[in-house]
Amino acid sequence: MTSDTSRLRRARLIERLRSAEQRQAAAEAHRAEAVRQKLEQLSERTRTLAQVYALRDTSRDGADLRSATVLGSHLRDLGATAAKQAEHARREADDRLADLAVAERRLQKAEEGRRDLARAIHEKVEKREPIGARKTGTHLE
């Protein structure tokens, strides 16, 4: 019985570890998704600003035109950089979501293993023949 008890205790420990692993993977996936979303919003805003400055035609002289052109160029460069970072963040978020899926499968397998072991132990205990009552007295009686 002690071996069954220790096996069940070990299965519960594995289940708790898998649960902690799954929670950590979920937190990392959430953080990666939040970063991805922020970077995509930044990329979109930068792209919009670059388009607004490209359409602006309020230059009074060559210096205004040149500064607007330089600003638009810098905004396009920033937009391209932000888009690259957003793509990297998207891949990172996808990787974290894949890690989360693996952790959830491992947790589910640990839960099923513990349930199966507990069921097997319970069935084993029920199948044991009950210990008969001790005979009392002597063979002479």
Coordinates of C-alpha atoms in Angstrom, one line a residue:
M1 CA 0.0 0.0 0.0
T2 CA 2.9 2.4 0.7
S3 CA 4.1 2.0 -2.8
D4 CA 0.6 2.9 -4.1
T5 CA 0.5 5.9 -1.7
S6 CA 3.9 7.1 -2.8
R7 CA 3.0 6.7 -6.5
L8 CA -0.2 8.7 -6.0
R9 CA 1.7 11.4 -4.1
R10 CA 4.2 11.6 -6.9
A11 CA 1.4 11.8 -9.5
R12 CA -0.2 14.7 -7.6
L13 CA 3.2 16.5 -7.4
I14 CA 3.7 16.1 -11.1
E15 CA 0.2 17.5 -11.7
R16 CA 0.9 20.5 -9.5
L17 CA 4.2 21.1 -11.4
R18 CA 2.4 20.9 -14.7
S19 CA -0.3 23.3 -13.4
A20 CA 2.4 25.8 -12.4
E21 CA 4.1 25.4 -15.7
Q22 CA 0.8 26.0 -17.6
R23 CA 0.1 29.2 -15.5
Q24 CA 3.6 30.5 -16.3
A25 CA 3.2 29.8 -20.0
A26 CA -0.2 31.5 -20.0
A27 CA 1.4 34.6 -18.3
E28 CA 4.2 34.7 -20.8
A29 CA 1.8 34.3 -23.7
H30 CA -0.3 37.2 -22.4
R31 CA 2.7 39.5 -22.0
A32 CA 3.9 38.6 -25.5
E33 CA 0.5 39.3 -27.0
A34 CA 0.3 42.6 -25.2
V35 CA 3.7 43.7 -26.6
R36 CA 2.6 42.6 -30.1
Q37 CA -0.6 44.6 -29.9
K38 CA 1.2 47.7 -28.7
L39 CA 3.9 47.5 -31.4
E40 CA 1.2 47.0 -34.1
Q41 CA -0.7 50.0 -32.8
L42 CA 2.5 52.1 -32.8
S43 CA 3.3 50.9 -36.3
E44 CA -0.1 51.9 -37.6
R45 CA 0.0 55.3 -35.9
T46 CA 3.4 56.0 -37.3
R47 CA 2.3 55.0 -40.8
T48 CA -0.8 57.2 -40.5
L49 CA 1.4 60.2 -39.5
A50 CA 3.7 59.6 -42.4
Q51 CA 0.7 59.6 -44.8
V52 CA -0.6 62.8 -43.2
Y53 CA 2.7 64.6 -43.6
A54 CA 3.1 63.4 -47.2
L55 CA -0.3 64.9 -48.1
R56 CA 0.3 68.1 -46.3
D57 CA 1.0 71.0 -48.7
T58 CA 1.3 74.1 -46.5
S59 CA 4.9 74.8 -47.4
R60 CA 5.6 78.5 -47.9
D61 CA 9.1 78.2 -49.1
G62 CA 11.8 75.6 -49.9
A63 CA 12.9 75.3 -46.2
D64 CA 9.3 74.3 -45.2
L65 CA 9.1 71.8 -48.0
R66 CA 12.5 70.3 -47.1
S67 CA 11.7 70.0 -43.4
A68 CA 8.3 68.4 -44.2
T69 CA 10.0 66.0 -46.6
V70 CA 12.7 65.1 -44.0
L71 CA 10.0 64.6 -41.3
G72 CA 8.0 62.4 -43.6
S73 CA 11.1 60.4 -44.5
H74 CA 11.9 59.9 -40.8
L75 CA 8.3 58.9 -40.0
R76 CA 8.4 56.3 -42.9
D77 CA 11.7 54.9 -41.5
L78 CA 10.2 54.8 -38.0
G79 CA 7.1 53.1 -39.4
A80 CA 9.2 50.5 -41.2
T81 CA 11.2 49.8 -38.0
A82 CA 8.0 49.6 -35.9
A83 CA 6.5 47.2 -38.5
K84 CA 9.6 44.9 -38.3
Q85 CA 9.4 45.0 -34.5
A86 CA 5.7 44.2 -34.6
E87 CA 6.4 41.3 -36.9
H88 CA 9.0 40.0 -34.5
A89 CA 6.6 40.4 -31.6
R90 CA 3.9 38.5 -33.6
R91 CA 6.3 35.6 -34.1
E92 CA 7.2 35.7 -30.4
A93 CA 3.6 35.8 -29.4
D94 CA 2.9 32.8 -31.7
D95 CA 5.8 30.9 -30.1
R96 CA 4.5 31.7 -26.6
L97 CA 1.0 30.5 -27.6
A98 CA 2.5 27.3 -28.9
D99 CA 4.3 26.8 -25.6
L100 CA 1.1 27.4 -23.8
A101 CA -0.6 24.7 -25.9
V102 CA 2.1 22.3 -25.0
A103 CA 1.9 23.1 -21.3
E104 CA -1.9 22.6 -21.4
R105 CA -1.5 19.2 -23.1
R106 CA 1.1 18.2 -20.5
L107 CA -1.2 19.3 -17.7
Q108 CA -4.1 17.4 -19.1
K109 CA -1.9 14.3 -19.5
A110 CA -0.8 14.6 -15.8
E111 CA -4.4 15.0 -14.6
E112 CA -5.5 12.0 -16.6
G113 CA -2.5 10.0 -15.3
R114 CA -3.3 10.9 -11.7
R115 CA -7.0 10.0 -12.1
D116 CA -6.2 6.7 -13.8
L117 CA -3.7 5.8 -11.0
A118 CA -6.2 6.8 -8.3
R119 CA -8.9 4.7 -10.0
A120 CA -6.5 1.7 -10.3
I121 CA -5.5 1.9 -6.7
H122 CA -9.2 2.2 -5.6
E123 CA -10.1 -0.8 -7.7
K124 CA -7.2 -2.8 -6.3
V125 CA -8.2 -2.0 -2.7
E126 CA -11.8 -3.0 -3.4
K127 CA -10.8 -6.3 -5.0
R128 CA -8.8 -7.4 -2.0
E129 CA -10.5 -10.1 -0.2
P130 CA -11.7 -9.0 3.2
I131 CA -9.6 -10.4 6.0
G132 CA -11.7 -13.1 7.7
A133 CA -12.5 -12.9 11.4
R134 CA -9.9 -14.6 13.5
K135 CA -10.8 -17.9 15.0
T136 CA -11.2 -17.8 18.6
G137 CA -10.7 -20.6 21.0
T138 CA -8.7 -23.7 20.4
H139 CA -9.0 -26.6 18.1
L140 CA -10.4 -28.7 20.9
E141 CA -13.6 -26.7 21.2

